[in-house]
Coordinates of C-alpha atoms in Angstrom, one line a residue:
Chain A
M1 CA 53.3 63.8 158.4
N2 CA 51.6 61.7 161.1
D3 CA 48.8 59.2 160.8
A4 CA 46.2 61.6 162.1
A5 CA 47.0 64.0 159.3
D6 CA 46.8 61.3 156.7
A7 CA 43.4 60.1 157.8
P8 CA 40.5 61.2 155.6
V9 CA 38.5 64.0 157.0
P10 CA 34.9 62.8 157.4
I11 CA 32.3 64.6 155.4
K12 CA 29.6 66.4 157.6
R13 CA 26.3 67.2 156.0
L14 CA 23.7 69.5 157.5
V15 CA 20.1 68.5 156.7
G16 CA 18.4 71.3 154.9
N17 CA 14.7 72.2 154.6
G18 CA 12.7 69.5 152.8
E19 CA 15.6 67.0 152.8
H20 CA 15.3 63.4 153.8
I21 CA 17.6 60.5 154.3
S22 CA 16.9 58.8 151.0
L23 CA 17.8 62.0 149.1
I24 CA 21.1 62.3 151.0
A25 CA 21.9 58.7 150.5
E26 CA 21.4 59.2 146.7
E27 CA 23.5 62.3 146.8
F28 CA 26.4 60.4 148.3
G29 CA 25.9 57.3 146.2
F30 CA 24.8 54.9 149.0
A31 CA 22.5 52.1 147.9
R32 CA 20.9 52.0 151.4
F33 CA 20.3 55.0 153.7
E34 CA 21.1 52.8 156.7
S35 CA 24.8 52.8 155.5
I36 CA 24.9 56.5 156.6
L37 CA 22.8 56.2 159.7
E38 CA 24.6 53.2 161.0
A39 CA 27.9 55.0 161.1
Q40 CA 29.2 55.2 164.6
E41 CA 29.4 59.0 164.4
N42 CA 25.6 59.2 163.8
A43 CA 24.7 57.3 166.9
S44 CA 23.3 60.2 168.8
L45 CA 21.2 61.4 165.9
R46 CA 20.0 57.8 165.4
S47 CA 18.7 57.7 168.9
A48 CA 17.1 61.2 168.6
R49 CA 15.2 60.4 165.4
T50 CA 13.4 57.2 165.9
N51 CA 11.9 57.5 162.4
P52 CA 14.9 58.0 160.0
H53 CA 12.6 59.5 157.4
Q54 CA 11.8 62.4 159.7
L55 CA 15.0 64.4 159.9
V56 CA 14.9 68.0 161.0
P57 CA 16.6 71.0 159.3
D58 CA 20.1 71.4 160.8
D59 CA 20.4 67.8 161.9
L60 CA 24.1 66.9 161.3
L61 CA 25.0 63.7 159.5
V62 CA 28.5 62.3 159.2
I63 CA 28.9 60.6 155.8
P64 CA 31.1 57.5 156.1
D65 CA 33.7 56.5 153.5
R66 CA 32.8 54.2 150.7
E67 CA 34.9 51.3 149.7
S68 CA 36.1 51.5 146.1
H69 CA 36.1 48.4 144.0
A70 CA 37.0 48.0 140.3
V71 CA 35.7 45.3 138.0
D72 CA 36.9 44.0 134.7
V73 CA 34.9 44.8 131.6
P74 CA 35.3 43.5 128.1
I75 CA 37.0 45.8 125.6
D76 CA 35.4 46.8 122.3
A77 CA 32.0 45.7 123.7
T78 CA 29.0 47.1 125.6
S79 CA 28.6 46.1 129.3
R80 CA 25.6 46.7 131.4
I81 CA 26.3 48.0 134.9
V82 CA 23.6 47.7 137.6
I83 CA 23.6 50.2 140.4
Q84 CA 21.7 49.3 143.5
R85 CA 19.4 52.0 144.9
Q86 CA 16.9 51.5 147.7
R87 CA 13.4 52.2 146.4
L88 CA 11.5 55.1 147.9
F89 CA 7.7 54.8 148.2
L90 CA 5.0 57.4 148.9
R91 CA 2.0 56.2 150.8
I92 CA -0.9 58.6 151.1
K93 CA -4.5 58.1 152.0
V94 CA -6.7 60.5 150.0
L95 CA -9.9 61.7 151.7
D96 CA -12.5 64.2 150.5
L97 CA -13.7 67.2 152.5
F98 CA -16.1 64.9 154.4
G99 CA -13.3 62.6 155.4
E100 CA -14.5 59.9 153.0
P101 CA -11.9 57.9 151.0
V102 CA -11.4 59.0 147.4
A103 CA -11.5 55.4 146.3
S104 CA -10.5 53.8 143.0
A105 CA -9.6 57.2 141.5
G106 CA -7.0 57.8 138.8
G107 CA -4.7 60.7 138.6
R108 CA -1.1 61.7 138.3
L109 CA 1.8 62.5 140.5
E110 CA 4.3 65.0 139.2
T111 CA 7.7 65.1 140.8
E112 CA 10.6 67.4 139.8
T113 CA 11.8 64.8 137.3
V114 CA 8.9 62.4 136.4
T115 CA 5.2 62.2 136.0
I116 CA 3.6 59.0 137.3
R117 CA 0.2 57.8 136.6
V118 CA -1.4 56.8 139.9
A119 CA -4.6 55.3 141.3
T120 CA -6.1 55.0 144.8
D121 CA -7.3 51.6 146.0
S122 CA -10.7 50.9 147.5
E123 CA -9.8 52.7 150.7
G124 CA -8.3 55.7 149.0
L125 CA -4.8 54.6 149.6
L126 CA -2.1 55.6 147.2
H127 CA 1.2 53.6 147.1
V128 CA 3.7 54.7 144.5
Q129 CA 7.4 54.5 144.0
I130 CA 9.1 57.9 143.5
P131 CA 12.6 58.9 142.6
R132 CA 14.9 58.9 145.7
N133 CA 15.7 62.5 145.4
T134 CA 12.2 63.8 145.2
K135 CA 11.6 66.8 147.4
Q136 CA 8.2 68.0 146.2
A137 CA 5.4 66.6 144.2
E138 CA 2.0 67.6 143.0
L139 CA -0.8 65.0 143.2
R140 CA -3.9 65.3 141.1
I141 CA -6.7 63.0 141.9
N142 CA -10.0 63.8 140.1
D143 CA -10.3 67.5 140.7
L144 CA -8.3 67.6 143.8
V145 CA -4.7 68.9 143.8
F146 CA -2.3 68.4 146.6
T147 CA 1.2 69.7 147.0
I148 CA 3.3 67.1 148.8
L149 CA 6.6 68.1 150.5
V150 CA 8.4 64.8 150.6
G151 CA 10.6 64.5 153.7
S152 CA 9.3 67.7 155.3
L153 CA 7.3 66.0 158.0
Q154 CA 9.0 66.5 161.3
P155 CA 8.7 64.3 164.3
E156 CA 5.6 64.8 166.5
S157 CA 7.8 66.2 169.3
F158 CA 8.3 69.4 167.2
T159 CA 5.6 72.1 166.9
E160 CA 5.9 71.9 163.2
G161 CA 5.4 68.2 163.3
I162 CA 2.1 68.6 165.2
R163 CA 1.0 71.5 162.9
A164 CA 1.7 69.5 159.7
R165 CA -0.2 66.5 161.0
L166 CA -3.2 68.7 161.9
I167 CA -3.2 70.3 158.5
N168 CA -2.8 66.9 156.7
L169 CA -5.9 65.7 158.7
G170 CA -8.0 68.7 157.6
C171 CA -7.6 70.9 160.7
W172 CA -6.2 74.2 159.7
A173 CA -3.5 75.1 162.3
G174 CA -1.8 78.2 160.8
Q175 CA 1.1 78.7 158.4
P176 CA 4.0 76.4 159.0
Q177 CA 7.3 78.0 160.0
I178 CA 5.7 81.2 161.3
D179 CA 5.6 82.0 165.1
D180 CA 3.7 85.2 165.4
V181 CA 0.8 85.5 167.8
G182 CA -1.9 85.2 165.2
T183 CA -0.5 81.9 163.9
E184 CA -0.2 80.6 167.5
G185 CA -3.9 81.3 167.9
E186 CA -4.6 79.3 164.7
F187 CA -2.3 76.5 166.0
A188 CA -4.3 76.3 169.2
L189 CA -7.6 76.3 167.3
G190 CA -6.3 73.4 165.2
I191 CA -5.5 71.5 168.3
E192 CA -8.9 72.1 169.8
L193 CA -10.6 70.9 166.6
M194 CA -8.6 67.7 166.7
Q195 CA -9.1 67.3 170.4
D196 CA -12.9 67.5 169.8
E197 CA -12.7 65.0 167.0
L198 CA -10.6 62.6 169.2
G199 CA -13.0 62.9 172.1
L200 CA -10.3 64.5 174.3
P201 CA -10.8 67.4 176.7
V202 CA -10.6 70.6 174.6
D203 CA -7.9 72.9 175.9
G204 CA -5.8 73.8 172.9
L205 CA -2.7 72.3 174.5
V206 CA -0.4 69.5 173.3
S207 CA -0.2 66.7 175.8
S208 CA 1.6 63.4 175.3
S209 CA -1.7 61.7 175.1
F210 CA -2.9 64.1 172.4
A211 CA 0.4 63.7 170.5
N212 CA 0.1 59.9 170.6
Q213 CA -3.5 59.9 169.4
L214 CA -2.7 62.4 166.7
L215 CA 0.2 60.2 165.6
S216 CA -2.0 57.1 165.5
K217 CA -4.7 58.9 163.5
H218 CA -2.2 60.4 161.0
G219 CA 0.1 57.4 160.7
Q220 CA 3.8 58.1 161.2
Chain B
M1 CA -10.0 57.5 114.5
L2 CA -11.3 53.9 114.0
G3 CA -14.8 54.7 112.6
H4 CA -17.3 57.4 112.6
D5 CA -18.3 56.8 116.2
T6 CA -15.2 55.0 117.6
F7 CA -12.0 56.7 118.6
R8 CA -8.6 55.5 119.8
L9 CA -7.3 57.6 122.7
R10 CA -3.5 57.3 122.6
T11 CA -1.9 58.6 125.8
P12 CA 1.5 58.3 127.3
F13 CA 0.1 55.6 129.6
E14 CA -2.2 53.4 127.6
D15 CA -4.5 53.0 124.6
L16 CA -8.2 53.2 125.2
V17 CA -11.0 53.0 122.6
V18 CA -13.9 55.4 123.2
R19 CA -17.2 54.6 121.4
I20 CA -20.3 56.7 121.1
D21 CA -23.6 55.0 122.0
R22 CA -26.4 57.5 121.8
F23 CA -29.0 55.1 123.2
A24 CA -27.1 53.7 126.2
G25 CA -28.4 53.9 129.7
P26 CA -26.5 55.0 132.8
P27 CA -23.0 53.5 132.9
S28 CA -22.1 50.5 135.1
G29 CA -19.6 50.7 137.9
E30 CA -16.9 49.2 135.6
Q31 CA -17.8 51.7 132.9
R32 CA -17.5 54.6 135.4
A33 CA -14.0 53.4 136.5
L34 CA -12.9 53.2 132.8
A35 CA -14.5 56.6 132.1
R36 CA -12.5 58.1 135.0
R37 CA -9.3 56.7 133.5
A38 CA -10.2 58.0 130.1
M39 CA -11.1 61.5 131.5
S40 CA -7.8 61.5 133.5
D41 CA -5.9 60.8 130.3
L42 CA -7.9 63.4 128.3
R43 CA -7.5 66.0 131.0
F44 CA -3.7 65.3 131.1
G45 CA -3.5 65.6 127.3
V46 CA -5.8 68.6 126.8
E47 CA -4.4 70.6 129.7
G48 CA -0.9 69.7 128.4
H49 CA -1.9 70.9 124.9
D50 CA -1.0 67.5 123.4
P51 CA -2.2 68.1 119.8
G52 CA -3.1 64.4 119.3
I53 CA -5.3 64.2 122.3
V54 CA -6.9 67.6 121.8
A55 CA -7.7 66.7 118.2
T56 CA -9.3 63.4 119.4
A57 CA -11.3 65.1 122.1
Q58 CA -12.6 67.6 119.5
K59 CA -13.5 64.8 117.1
I60 CA -15.5 63.0 119.8
V61 CA -17.5 66.1 120.6
I62 CA -18.1 66.8 116.9
A63 CA -19.3 63.3 116.4
L64 CA -21.6 63.4 119.4
D65 CA -23.2 66.5 117.9
G66 CA -23.6 64.8 114.6
G67 CA -20.8 66.8 113.0
G68 CA -22.2 70.1 114.2
S69 CA -20.7 72.8 116.4
F70 CA -19.8 72.7 120.0
G71 CA -21.0 75.5 122.2
L72 CA -19.6 78.8 121.0
F73 CA -16.9 77.3 118.9
S74 CA -17.0 75.7 115.6
L75 CA -14.6 72.9 116.3
R76 CA -14.0 72.2 112.6
E77 CA -12.4 75.6 112.4
L78 CA -10.3 75.3 115.4
G79 CA -6.8 73.9 115.3
P80 CA -4.9 72.7 118.3
L81 CA -2.9 75.9 118.5
L82 CA -6.0 78.0 118.9
I83 CA -7.3 76.5 122.1
D84 CA -7.5 78.5 125.3
A85 CA -8.2 77.7 128.9
S86 CA -12.0 78.4 128.6
F87 CA -12.2 76.1 125.6
E88 CA -10.3 73.4 127.3
T89 CA -12.6 73.6 130.3
Q90 CA -15.7 73.4 128.2
L91 CA -14.3 70.6 126.1
L92 CA -13.4 68.5 129.2
R93 CA -16.7 69.3 130.9
R94 CA -18.7 68.2 127.9
L95 CA -16.8 64.9 127.7
D96 CA -17.2 64.4 131.4
E97 CA -21.0 64.8 131.1
E98 CA -21.2 62.4 128.1
F99 CA -19.3 59.8 130.0
E100 CA -21.6 60.3 133.0
R101 CA -24.7 60.0 130.8
G102 CA -23.3 56.8 129.3
R103 CA -23.2 58.1 125.8
L104 CA -19.5 57.6 125.7
I105 CA -18.3 54.0 126.3
V106 CA -14.7 53.1 127.0
E107 CA -13.2 49.8 126.0
R108 CA -9.7 48.6 126.9
E109 CA -7.4 47.9 124.1
Q110 CA -4.6 45.3 124.3
L111 CA -1.4 47.3 124.7
A112 CA 1.3 46.8 122.2
P113 CA 4.8 46.3 123.6
L114 CA 6.3 49.7 124.3
T115 CA 8.9 49.4 121.6
E116 CA 6.2 48.9 119.0
R117 CA 4.0 51.8 120.2
R118 CA 4.0 54.9 118.1
D119 CA 4.4 58.4 119.4
L120 CA 1.5 60.4 120.9
F121 CA 0.5 61.9 117.7
E122 CA 1.1 60.6 114.2
M123 CA 3.8 62.2 112.2
P124 CA 3.9 61.9 108.4
E125 CA 6.8 59.8 107.2
L126 CA 9.3 61.9 105.5
G127 CA 11.1 60.6 102.5
P128 CA 14.9 60.8 102.2
P129 CA 16.1 64.3 101.5
A130 CA 16.9 65.1 97.9
R131 CA 20.6 64.7 97.3
Q132 CA 22.4 67.6 95.8
P133 CA 25.8 67.2 94.4
V134 CA 28.4 69.1 96.5
P135 CA 31.6 69.8 94.7
E136 CA 33.9 68.8 97.6
T137 CA 37.5 68.5 96.6
T138 CA 39.4 68.9 99.8
F139 CA 38.7 68.9 103.5
I140 CA 40.3 69.6 106.9
A141 CA 39.9 67.2 109.8
I142 CA 40.9 67.8 113.4
R143 CA 40.5 65.9 116.6
L144 CA 40.2 67.5 120.0
V145 CA 41.3 65.4 123.0
D146 CA 41.9 66.1 126.6
Q147 CA 45.0 65.5 128.7
N148 CA 44.0 61.8 129.0
A149 CA 43.6 61.4 125.2
A150 CA 39.9 61.1 125.6
P151 CA 37.9 62.8 122.9
V152 CA 36.2 66.1 123.7
P153 CA 32.9 66.2 121.8
G154 CA 30.5 69.2 121.1
R155 CA 33.2 71.9 121.2
P156 CA 33.1 74.8 118.7
F157 CA 36.1 75.4 116.5
R158 CA 37.0 77.8 113.8
I159 CA 39.3 77.0 110.9
E160 CA 40.9 80.0 109.2
L161 CA 41.6 79.1 105.6
P162 CA 44.6 80.3 103.5
D163 CA 42.5 82.9 101.7
G164 CA 41.5 84.6 105.0
S165 CA 38.0 83.2 105.1
S166 CA 37.0 81.0 108.0
R167 CA 34.6 78.1 108.7
E168 CA 33.2 77.0 112.0
G169 CA 31.8 73.8 113.4
F170 CA 31.6 71.5 116.4
T171 CA 33.5 68.4 117.3
D172 CA 31.6 65.1 117.0
P173 CA 31.1 62.4 119.7
D174 CA 34.6 61.1 118.9
G175 CA 36.2 64.6 119.1
F176 CA 36.5 64.9 115.4
G177 CA 35.7 68.1 113.6
R178 CA 35.6 68.4 109.8
V179 CA 35.0 71.0 107.2
G180 CA 34.7 70.0 103.6
G181 CA 34.0 71.5 100.2
L182 CA 37.3 73.3 100.1
R183 CA 38.9 74.3 96.8
Q184 CA 42.2 75.7 98.0
D185 CA 45.4 74.3 99.2
G186 CA 47.8 75.7 101.8
L187 CA 48.0 76.0 105.5
A188 CA 45.0 76.5 107.8
K189 CA 44.8 77.6 111.4
V190 CA 42.5 75.8 113.9
I191 CA 41.1 77.7 116.9
F192 CA 39.1 76.1 119.7
L193 CA 36.7 78.9 120.6
D194 CA 35.8 78.0 124.2
V195 CA 38.8 76.0 125.2
D196 CA 39.0 78.0 128.4
E197 CA 35.8 76.4 129.6
L198 CA 37.5 73.0 129.6
D199 CA 39.4 71.8 132.6
F200 CA 42.7 71.7 130.8
K201 CA 44.2 74.8 132.5
S202 CA 48.0 74.6 132.9
K203 CA 48.5 70.9 132.6
N204 CA 48.3 70.4 129.0
P205 CA 47.0 73.4 127.1
V206 CA 45.6 72.9 123.7
D207 CA 47.8 74.6 121.1
R208 CA 46.6 76.3 118.1
I209 CA 47.7 73.9 115.5
I210 CA 48.2 74.2 111.8
I211 CA 47.1 71.3 109.7
P212 CA 47.7 70.8 105.9
V213 CA 44.6 70.5 103.8
G214 CA 44.2 66.8 103.0
D215 CA 42.6 64.7 100.3
E216 CA 39.0 63.8 100.3
Q217 CA 37.5 60.4 100.9
E218 CA 39.5 59.3 103.9
S219 CA 38.2 57.1 106.7
N220 CA 38.0 58.2 110.4
E221 CA 41.2 56.3 111.1
E222 CA 43.0 58.0 108.3
R223 CA 41.7 61.3 109.5
L224 CA 43.0 60.5 112.9
D225 CA 46.4 59.7 111.4
D226 CA 46.3 63.0 109.5
V227 CA 45.9 64.8 112.8
R228 CA 48.7 62.8 114.5
Q229 CA 51.0 63.5 111.6
A230 CA 50.2 67.2 111.8
L231 CA 51.0 67.2 115.5
G232 CA 54.3 65.5 114.7
K233 CA 53.2 62.1 116.0
P234 CA 53.6 59.0 113.9
P235 CA 50.5 57.1 112.8
E236 CA 49.6 54.4 115.3
E237 CA 48.2 51.2 114.1
T238 CA 47.1 49.4 117.3
A239 CA 47.2 52.0 120.1
D240 CA 44.2 54.1 121.0
Q241 CA 41.9 52.2 118.7
H242 CA 39.8 50.4 121.3
F243 CA 36.9 51.4 123.4
V244 CA 34.5 50.3 126.2
E245 CA 30.8 51.1 126.2
L246 CA 28.7 51.0 129.4
V247 CA 25.1 51.3 130.1
L248 CA 24.4 52.3 133.7
L249 CA 21.0 51.4 135.1
D250 CA 19.5 50.8 138.5
Q251 CA 17.9 47.6 139.5
D252 CA 14.6 48.8 138.0
D253 CA 16.3 49.5 134.6
V254 CA 16.1 53.3 135.2
P255 CA 19.1 54.9 133.4
I256 CA 21.6 56.6 135.7
A257 CA 22.7 60.0 134.3
D258 CA 25.8 62.1 135.2
E259 CA 27.5 59.2 136.9
L260 CA 31.3 59.4 137.1
V261 CA 33.1 56.3 135.7
V262 CA 36.8 55.7 136.0
V263 CA 38.2 53.5 133.2
V264 CA 41.7 52.1 133.5
D265 CA 43.2 50.4 130.5
A266 CA 46.0 47.8 130.3
S267 CA 48.7 50.4 130.5
G268 CA 47.3 51.8 133.7
H269 CA 46.1 54.9 131.9
E270 CA 43.1 56.3 133.8
L271 CA 40.2 58.0 132.0
I272 CA 37.2 59.6 133.5
A273 CA 33.8 59.9 131.9
L274 CA 30.2 60.8 132.8
S275 CA 27.1 58.9 131.7
D276 CA 24.7 60.7 129.5
E277 CA 20.9 61.1 130.2
F278 CA 20.3 57.5 128.9
G279 CA 23.0 56.1 131.2
N280 CA 25.4 55.5 128.3
V281 CA 29.2 55.9 128.6
R282 CA 31.7 55.4 125.8
V283 CA 35.4 55.8 126.3
N284 CA 37.6 55.6 123.3
G285 CA 41.4 55.7 122.9
L286 CA 42.1 52.6 124.9
I287 CA 45.0 50.2 124.1
A288 CA 44.3 46.5 123.7
G289 CA 44.2 44.5 126.9
P290 CA 42.1 44.1 130.1
V291 CA 40.1 47.1 131.1
K292 CA 38.8 47.9 134.6
I293 CA 36.1 50.3 135.6
D294 CA 35.2 51.9 138.9
L295 CA 32.1 53.8 139.9
R296 CA 33.8 55.8 142.7
N297 CA 30.6 57.6 143.8
R298 CA 28.6 54.4 144.4
D299 CA 28.9 51.8 147.0
E300 CA 26.8 48.9 145.5
W301 CA 27.1 48.2 141.9
S302 CA 28.1 45.3 139.7
L303 CA 28.6 44.1 136.1
D304 CA 25.4 42.5 134.9
E305 CA 26.7 39.3 133.3
P306 CA 24.6 38.0 130.4

């Protein structure tokens, strides 16, 4: 058998809907997601996705090998093992229907595995650590209920990325992931609403200037 | 309840004291913030049908009404199991209004350390169960291990007794199974009911073994020796008597469940275990000497030296 045949076959992992790099790092036991992204085989994806937290379904990741190491532990005793895991935080600004911050409000965030008590600051900002493998959460602040799809936000260069940001900012832009004519009309309407809000010429089209300003207003 | 007009709201997150003040004016800004927290806790508990919080919410409203009724319901007649969505809504709305009017005042309470806190609702302390004499005279003990000699817990087994009757049970965390209270001697047959579910397959299939009924009052080690003897193995005094226990946590002390751990004892014998929901791992059956562990599915981990 030659050396090539002996070499381990690299694991390839397609990104699925609602999956993000922290979730995949946890799945493969990497303390830091950068350990995956920095693999040489992922160079092209790295350059295509400037924000590593905004992967797109069907992006292909190559999972590098991990180095195994063993440690001595005392026999007939209990030992504490600490596993390093990068922390994952959710940062959301909560605004009411009039665009005013929902400030100093308490509530709770329910992920698939934990329920976390949360509170917004004086500017309506919520900053909370969530489990690394969270895909979806429900946020309840006062009487408001939001469903949060963690890791589903696509880059602004994608139609769905624009649509999701418009919806997050209160401009209805049609159902995500549907490309029929009616939805496209709603998408254009959402763009026009935001163009008006940003003081841009209202034409319902996505220009680079619009995309940049939308990104700036949305944050990320 | 602390007094007629003072209530402790015990939630998963904190302890708050809610006090009734029928003559108070509009609440201050701090009071409003505390009231929002209390309402959040109450809403969480009432909507989640937490019996302790529902009962406290009911008592507050009853006290506000001077012990009378609340809306369409007579709260004194309602138990936690009888609440429905409209009742919850009315209860929460009423509390919200009272906080808003300032008739309900919230005070912080110094939190006790987590380990000293009681559960969400109080449970009566149960006395020890009454002991009833069981006329055990003999017993049968077995131990189920995998191909690496690691104990296999929680597996159902059946023991067919010499008189044709049978008894069933589950193996304990050390792989032991035991039935007692037997009044007959002879040969018994042990059957592991779901052995096909285990990953033994062709490597080392578990046989149906026949074990003589033994005497009562033996220790675990003696029971283990009984099993060895029945399997034709001599009792071992030093081997397989040692263990390692691990607690797997992340850097925030969050337990890591279902983590694969490889344990290698002094003889090079490799055992594989998974952590439970609390991050605990225990591997028995090790021989004396140095033990190494490896978390092969993790890249950054270490032994936390005391």
